[in-house]
Amino acid sequence: MRVAVVGAGAIGAYVGACLHRAGADVSLIARGENLAALRADGVRVFSPRGDFQARPHATDDPEEIGPVDHVLLGLKAYSYATCGPLVNPLLKEDTSIIPAQNGIPWWYFHGLTGPHEGQRIEAVDPGGAVSRVLPPRRAIGCVVYPATELAAPGVVRHMEGTRFAIGEPDGSESARCREFSDAMIAGGLKCPVESDVRRDIWIKLMGNTAFNPISALTGATLAGICRHDGVRGLVTNMMNETLEVAAALGCHPEIEVERRIAGAERTGEHKTSTLQDLEKGKPLELAAMLAAVVELADLAGVEAPTLRTVGSLGDLLERRTAEPTPAGVG
């Protein structure tokens, strides 16, 4: 099985290293200092489950790799519309695309029977730009649960979790899902093939929709957010509204809000990926995590007042961080 990881950041490099040690033919696409480190020393993983090192092929040229069986996207969702030059050389007729992203995916309504089948979500597929580059028929849903960070170029710190839930958008049991799942399991990861991967999307999204924008707006860790009574109430409202949107679209995750918050609190003084991106001066991924949920609330006729309020604050933050810094400031 041949796998290309486009965007060998924390999650991409971690998955690539696990697949490689299980015997898969893995190529990592990276750039800059990260690529130089991967070429020199491979991927070094530091984990409470055991440290290890893997040396998959690393390059910045997808033409050097050629067509593969599976493409794992380790890019942020806002990069999808422009990733064609990296992905196209890797595709053959039946190549799957597995996006390891947070939030609502661009393919969400693909293969979903009902009144919204084929509906495009503007927040994550503006003008159809993503669907043109990444055809929904190629997509395998993927929900990422592990917490990792790129501690240094080529160095992944794995904090917790090994579960990657995958599934076909139409709910079918496919050979391509089973092949990828088997390889992931052989690499020491959990990778169940779900008949309703959207359920996992919403369960993960409950946390992303609330914790990620709040952490970026306040600078607080997960534990800090959960231990503040007023903000904990805000999180509760946002999670309940997120579940209301999911239910209005026909998805009913069986999870209690308080249990979801308690799980986040146990994670401790962990910074969300959005706060980490903000501190590094990188673009934020709130369109997929929050703006898309508000768009879906409009589609489903759900009021979701708290999501809309925090969404507006998040949008303002994104616009402010995208503005050039005035001369003499910073």
Short mmCIF file of C-alpha atoms in Angstrom, two decimals:
data_model
loop_
_atom_site.label_atom_id
_atom_site.label_comp_id
_atom_site.label_asym_id
_atom_site.label_seq_id
_atom_site.Cartn_x
_atom_site.Cartn_y
_atom_site.Cartn_z
CA MET A 1 0.00 0.00 0.00
CA ARG A 2 1.38 3.39 -1.03
CA VAL A 3 0.52 6.46 1.06
CA ALA A 4 1.50 10.08 0.55
CA VAL A 5 1.17 12.52 3.44
CA VAL A 6 0.66 16.04 2.13
CA GLY A 7 1.66 18.35 4.96
CA ALA A 8 3.93 16.47 7.36
CA GLY A 9 3.19 18.54 10.43
CA ALA A 10 2.45 17.08 13.84
CA ILE A 11 -0.43 14.79 12.83
CA GLY A 12 0.80 14.06 9.31
CA ALA A 13 4.28 13.09 10.42
CA TYR A 14 2.92 11.03 13.32
CA VAL A 15 0.60 9.01 11.08
CA GLY A 16 3.28 8.66 8.43
CA ALA A 17 5.76 7.35 10.98
CA CYS A 18 3.25 4.83 12.36
CA LEU A 19 2.31 3.56 8.90
CA HIS A 20 5.96 3.31 7.88
CA ARG A 21 6.92 1.20 10.89
CA ALA A 22 4.06 -1.15 9.95
CA GLY A 23 5.57 -1.68 6.51
CA ALA A 24 3.54 0.70 4.32
CA ASP A 25 5.29 2.55 1.50
CA VAL A 26 5.03 6.10 2.88
CA SER A 27 6.18 9.42 1.44
CA LEU A 28 6.02 12.68 3.38
CA ILE A 29 5.64 16.00 1.59
CA ALA A 30 7.10 18.88 3.57
CA ARG A 31 9.22 21.97 3.09
CA GLY A 32 11.83 24.16 4.71
CA GLU A 33 13.49 23.19 7.96
CA ASN A 34 10.98 20.43 8.56
CA LEU A 35 11.87 18.75 5.27
CA ALA A 36 15.59 19.07 5.99
CA ALA A 37 15.12 17.42 9.39
CA LEU A 38 12.97 14.63 7.95
CA ARG A 39 15.58 13.89 5.32
CA ALA A 40 18.40 13.88 7.85
CA ASP A 41 16.87 12.04 10.79
CA GLY A 42 13.41 10.87 9.76
CA VAL A 43 10.46 11.36 12.11
CA ARG A 44 11.30 11.20 15.80
CA VAL A 45 8.24 10.53 17.96
CA PHE A 46 8.23 11.09 21.70
CA SER A 47 5.21 9.50 23.30
CA PRO A 48 4.05 8.07 26.65
CA ARG A 49 3.32 4.92 24.63
CA GLY A 50 7.00 4.64 23.73
CA ASP A 51 9.44 6.72 21.70
CA PHE A 52 10.42 5.63 18.21
CA GLN A 53 12.00 6.83 15.00
CA ALA A 54 10.91 6.16 11.42
CA ARG A 55 12.53 7.12 8.14
CA PRO A 56 9.89 7.34 5.41
CA HIS A 57 10.77 9.02 2.14
CA ALA A 58 10.53 12.82 2.43
CA THR A 59 10.36 15.34 -0.41
CA ASP A 60 8.86 18.65 -1.49
CA ASP A 61 8.11 17.34 -4.99
CA PRO A 62 5.00 15.18 -5.44
CA GLU A 63 6.09 14.34 -9.01
CA GLU A 64 8.94 12.41 -7.39
CA ILE A 65 6.37 10.19 -5.65
CA GLY A 66 3.79 9.63 -8.38
CA PRO A 67 0.36 8.00 -7.98
CA VAL A 68 -0.45 6.40 -4.63
CA ASP A 69 -3.34 4.47 -3.10
CA HIS A 70 -4.15 6.98 -0.35
CA VAL A 71 -3.40 10.66 0.19
CA LEU A 72 -3.53 11.81 3.81
CA LEU A 73 -4.02 15.56 4.00
CA GLY A 74 -2.14 17.00 6.96
CA LEU A 75 -2.84 20.54 5.80
CA LYS A 76 -5.13 23.05 7.48
CA ALA A 77 -8.57 23.24 5.88
CA TYR A 78 -7.96 26.78 4.60
CA SER A 79 -5.15 25.41 2.39
CA TYR A 80 -7.30 22.88 0.56
CA ALA A 81 -8.41 25.14 -2.29
CA THR A 82 -4.80 25.79 -3.35
CA CYS A 83 -3.28 22.34 -2.76
CA GLY A 84 -3.89 21.05 -6.30
CA PRO A 85 -0.22 21.21 -7.39
CA LEU A 86 0.72 19.04 -4.40
CA VAL A 87 -2.12 16.53 -4.74
CA ASN A 88 -2.69 16.09 -8.49
CA PRO A 89 0.57 14.19 -9.23
CA LEU A 90 -0.37 11.68 -6.51
CA LEU A 91 -3.72 10.69 -7.98
CA LYS A 92 -4.77 7.70 -10.02
CA GLU A 93 -8.35 6.75 -10.82
CA ASP A 94 -9.09 5.16 -7.43
CA THR A 95 -6.81 7.15 -5.10
CA SER A 96 -8.59 8.13 -1.90
CA ILE A 97 -8.14 11.46 -0.12
CA ILE A 98 -8.24 11.32 3.67
CA PRO A 99 -8.40 14.78 5.28
CA ALA A 100 -7.05 14.86 8.84
CA GLN A 101 -8.84 18.12 9.53
CA ASN A 102 -10.82 19.73 12.31
CA GLY A 103 -14.35 20.96 11.79
CA ILE A 104 -16.94 20.45 9.07
CA PRO A 105 -15.41 18.92 5.91
CA TRP A 106 -16.12 20.20 2.41
CA TRP A 107 -17.64 16.80 1.48
CA TYR A 108 -20.20 16.80 4.32
CA PHE A 109 -23.34 16.47 2.17
CA HIS A 110 -21.76 14.14 -0.40
CA GLY A 111 -23.46 10.74 -0.28
CA LEU A 112 -25.91 11.88 2.38
CA THR A 113 -29.44 11.12 1.27
CA GLY A 114 -32.09 13.66 2.19
CA PRO A 115 -33.13 17.23 1.41
CA HIS A 116 -29.57 18.62 1.48
CA GLU A 117 -27.79 15.94 -0.57
CA GLY A 118 -24.98 17.53 -2.56
CA GLN A 119 -25.35 20.88 -0.76
CA ARG A 120 -22.17 22.97 -0.85
CA ILE A 121 -21.04 24.66 2.38
CA GLU A 122 -19.66 28.06 1.45
CA ALA A 123 -17.54 28.45 4.59
CA VAL A 124 -15.41 25.40 3.73
CA ASP A 125 -15.89 25.21 -0.05
CA PRO A 126 -16.09 28.83 -1.23
CA GLY A 127 -17.45 28.92 -4.75
CA GLY A 128 -16.72 25.19 -5.06
CA ALA A 129 -12.97 25.87 -5.06
CA VAL A 130 -12.16 22.94 -2.78
CA SER A 131 -14.42 20.44 -4.56
CA ARG A 132 -12.71 21.25 -7.85
CA VAL A 133 -9.31 20.38 -6.36
CA LEU A 134 -10.46 17.55 -4.08
CA PRO A 135 -13.46 15.79 -5.67
CA PRO A 136 -15.83 14.60 -2.91
CA ARG A 137 -16.01 11.13 -4.50
CA ARG A 138 -12.40 10.59 -3.45
CA ALA A 139 -12.96 11.57 0.17
CA ILE A 140 -12.84 9.19 3.11
CA GLY A 141 -14.05 10.88 6.28
CA CYS A 142 -11.49 11.05 9.06
CA VAL A 143 -11.82 12.35 12.61
CA VAL A 144 -8.55 12.88 14.47
CA TYR A 145 -8.54 12.38 18.24
CA PRO A 146 -4.83 12.26 19.20
CA ALA A 147 -3.12 15.34 20.67
CA THR A 148 0.26 16.00 19.07
CA GLU A 149 2.56 18.92 18.46
CA LEU A 150 5.61 19.53 16.31
CA ALA A 151 8.16 20.15 19.05
CA ALA A 152 10.93 20.88 16.53
CA PRO A 153 11.47 20.20 12.83
CA GLY A 154 11.00 16.47 12.35
CA VAL A 155 10.16 15.94 16.02
CA VAL A 156 6.61 14.98 17.07
CA ARG A 157 5.50 15.07 20.68
CA HIS A 158 2.51 12.77 21.11
CA MET A 159 0.60 13.59 24.29
CA GLU A 160 -2.41 11.31 24.22
CA GLY A 161 -4.89 9.40 22.05
CA THR A 162 -4.41 7.04 19.12
CA ARG A 163 -7.92 6.98 17.60
CA PHE A 164 -8.58 7.98 14.01
CA ALA A 165 -12.22 7.26 13.07
CA ILE A 166 -12.73 6.86 9.32
CA GLY A 167 -15.70 6.10 7.12
CA GLU A 168 -17.28 6.49 3.72
CA PRO A 169 -19.53 9.53 3.28
CA ASP A 170 -22.36 7.23 2.12
CA GLY A 171 -21.92 4.89 5.10
CA SER A 172 -20.85 1.90 3.05
CA GLU A 173 -18.18 -0.61 4.09
CA SER A 174 -15.51 -0.19 1.42
CA ALA A 175 -12.34 -2.08 0.59
CA ARG A 176 -10.35 1.17 0.58
CA CYS A 177 -11.45 2.03 4.12
CA ARG A 178 -10.63 -1.45 5.36
CA GLU A 179 -7.20 -1.39 3.70
CA PHE A 180 -6.29 1.93 5.30
CA SER A 181 -7.72 0.90 8.67
CA ASP A 182 -5.73 -2.34 8.71
CA ALA A 183 -2.50 -0.48 7.97
CA MET A 184 -3.18 2.07 10.71
CA ILE A 185 -3.91 -0.67 13.24
CA ALA A 186 -0.72 -2.49 12.24
CA GLY A 187 1.11 0.76 12.99
CA GLY A 188 -0.19 0.82 16.55
CA LEU A 189 -3.15 3.17 16.05
CA LYS A 190 -6.87 2.74 16.55
CA CYS A 191 -8.73 3.22 13.30
CA PRO A 192 -12.34 1.99 13.39
CA VAL A 193 -14.32 2.09 10.17
CA GLU A 194 -17.58 3.81 11.14
CA SER A 195 -20.88 3.42 9.32
CA ASP A 196 -21.74 6.99 10.39
CA VAL A 197 -18.53 8.99 10.51
CA ARG A 198 -20.54 12.22 10.75
CA ARG A 199 -21.42 11.24 14.31
CA ASP A 200 -17.72 11.34 15.16
CA ILE A 201 -17.37 14.64 13.32
CA TRP A 202 -20.01 16.24 15.55
CA ILE A 203 -18.60 14.74 18.77
CA LYS A 204 -15.15 16.15 17.99
CA LEU A 205 -16.71 19.38 16.74
CA MET A 206 -18.47 19.98 20.05
CA GLY A 207 -15.06 20.70 21.54
CA ASN A 208 -13.56 22.50 18.54
CA THR A 209 -16.53 24.83 18.13
CA ALA A 210 -16.37 25.98 21.74
CA PHE A 211 -12.81 25.58 23.03
CA ASN A 212 -10.86 26.69 19.97
CA PRO A 213 -12.34 30.18 19.49
CA ILE A 214 -12.58 30.82 23.24
CA SER A 215 -8.95 29.83 23.76
CA ALA A 216 -7.83 32.09 20.93
CA LEU A 217 -9.89 35.00 22.24
CA THR A 218 -8.71 34.62 25.84
CA GLY A 219 -5.35 32.85 25.67
CA ALA A 220 -6.64 30.22 28.12
CA THR A 221 -5.85 26.52 28.16
CA LEU A 222 -8.51 23.81 28.18
CA ALA A 223 -8.30 23.45 31.95
CA GLY A 224 -8.45 27.20 32.43
CA ILE A 225 -11.60 27.46 30.33
CA CYS A 226 -13.33 24.57 32.08
CA ARG A 227 -12.51 25.81 35.58
CA HIS A 228 -14.00 29.26 35.04
CA ASP A 229 -17.68 28.96 36.02
CA GLY A 230 -18.97 31.62 33.67
CA VAL A 231 -16.96 30.42 30.67
CA ARG A 232 -17.86 26.81 31.43
CA GLY A 233 -21.50 27.88 31.12
CA LEU A 234 -20.69 29.52 27.78
CA VAL A 235 -19.09 26.29 26.58
CA THR A 236 -22.16 24.34 27.71
CA ASN A 237 -24.43 26.61 25.67
CA MET A 238 -22.24 26.33 22.59
CA MET A 239 -22.09 22.55 22.80
CA ASN A 240 -25.86 22.26 23.26
CA GLU A 241 -26.43 24.51 20.25
CA THR A 242 -23.95 22.46 18.19
CA LEU A 243 -25.90 19.30 19.03
CA GLU A 244 -29.12 21.08 18.09
CA VAL A 245 -27.70 21.87 14.65
CA ALA A 246 -26.54 18.26 14.24
CA ALA A 247 -29.99 16.95 15.21
CA ALA A 248 -31.71 19.29 12.77
CA LEU A 249 -29.53 17.75 10.05
CA GLY A 250 -30.41 14.20 11.11
CA CYS A 251 -27.33 13.32 13.18
CA HIS A 252 -27.74 12.43 16.85
CA PRO A 253 -24.43 11.89 18.69
CA GLU A 254 -24.99 10.02 21.94
CA ILE A 255 -22.81 11.99 24.32
CA GLU A 256 -23.53 14.18 27.33
CA VAL A 257 -22.25 17.75 27.22
CA GLU A 258 -20.95 17.63 30.80
CA ARG A 259 -19.03 14.46 30.02
CA ARG A 260 -17.48 16.13 26.97
CA ILE A 261 -16.39 19.13 29.05
CA ALA A 262 -15.03 16.93 31.84
CA GLY A 263 -12.91 15.06 29.30
CA ALA A 264 -11.43 18.34 28.06
CA GLU A 265 -10.72 19.47 31.61
CA ARG A 266 -8.78 16.26 32.28
CA THR A 267 -6.50 17.14 29.36
CA GLY A 268 -5.06 19.84 31.61
CA GLU A 269 -3.08 22.93 30.62
CA HIS A 270 -3.24 22.14 26.93
CA LYS A 271 -3.40 24.88 24.31
CA THR A 272 -5.82 24.28 21.46
CA SER A 273 -4.45 24.14 17.94
CA THR A 274 -6.10 27.51 17.23
CA LEU A 275 -4.35 29.19 20.14
CA GLN A 276 -1.06 27.64 19.05
CA ASP A 277 -1.59 28.95 15.51
CA LEU A 278 -2.45 32.41 16.84
CA GLU A 279 0.70 32.53 18.95
CA LYS A 280 2.78 31.50 15.93
CA GLY A 281 1.19 34.14 13.71
CA LYS A 282 -0.44 31.54 11.48
CA PRO A 283 -3.93 31.79 9.92
CA LEU A 284 -6.75 30.38 12.03
CA GLU A 285 -9.01 27.48 11.10
CA LEU A 286 -12.25 28.88 12.52
CA ALA A 287 -14.14 28.76 9.22
CA ALA A 288 -14.38 24.96 9.38
CA MET A 289 -14.82 24.84 13.16
CA LEU A 290 -17.40 27.58 13.70
CA ALA A 291 -18.43 29.58 10.63
CA ALA A 292 -19.50 26.37 8.88
CA VAL A 293 -21.64 25.39 11.89
CA VAL A 294 -23.38 28.77 11.83
CA GLU A 295 -23.97 28.32 8.09
CA LEU A 296 -25.48 24.90 8.79
CA ALA A 297 -27.65 26.44 11.51
CA ASP A 298 -29.04 28.83 8.89
CA LEU A 299 -29.65 25.92 6.53
CA ALA A 300 -31.46 23.92 9.21
CA GLY A 301 -33.39 26.83 10.72
CA VAL A 302 -31.67 26.71 14.11
CA GLU A 303 -31.22 29.96 16.06
CA ALA A 304 -27.89 29.10 17.79
CA PRO A 305 -27.43 32.58 19.35
CA THR A 306 -24.28 31.75 21.33
CA LEU A 307 -22.55 30.20 18.32
CA ARG A 308 -23.36 33.28 16.28
CA THR A 309 -22.02 35.65 18.93
CA VAL A 310 -18.75 33.80 19.45
CA GLY A 311 -18.54 33.27 15.70
CA SER A 312 -18.65 37.02 15.12
CA LEU A 313 -15.89 37.55 17.68
CA GLY A 314 -13.84 34.82 16.06
CA ASP A 315 -14.34 36.37 12.62
CA LEU A 316 -13.17 39.73 13.94
CA LEU A 317 -10.11 38.08 15.48
CA GLU A 318 -9.27 36.38 12.18
CA ARG A 319 -9.61 39.66 10.30
CA ARG A 320 -7.44 41.46 12.83
CA THR A 321 -4.71 38.83 12.70
CA ALA A 322 -4.75 38.92 8.90
CA GLU A 323 -4.15 42.66 8.83
CA PRO A 324 -0.58 43.87 8.31
CA THR A 325 1.06 45.24 11.44
CA PRO A 326 1.34 49.06 11.31
CA ALA A 327 4.85 50.45 11.02
CA GLY A 328 6.50 50.85 14.39
CA VAL A 329 4.22 48.37 16.13
CA GLY A 330 5.43 45.03 17.56
#
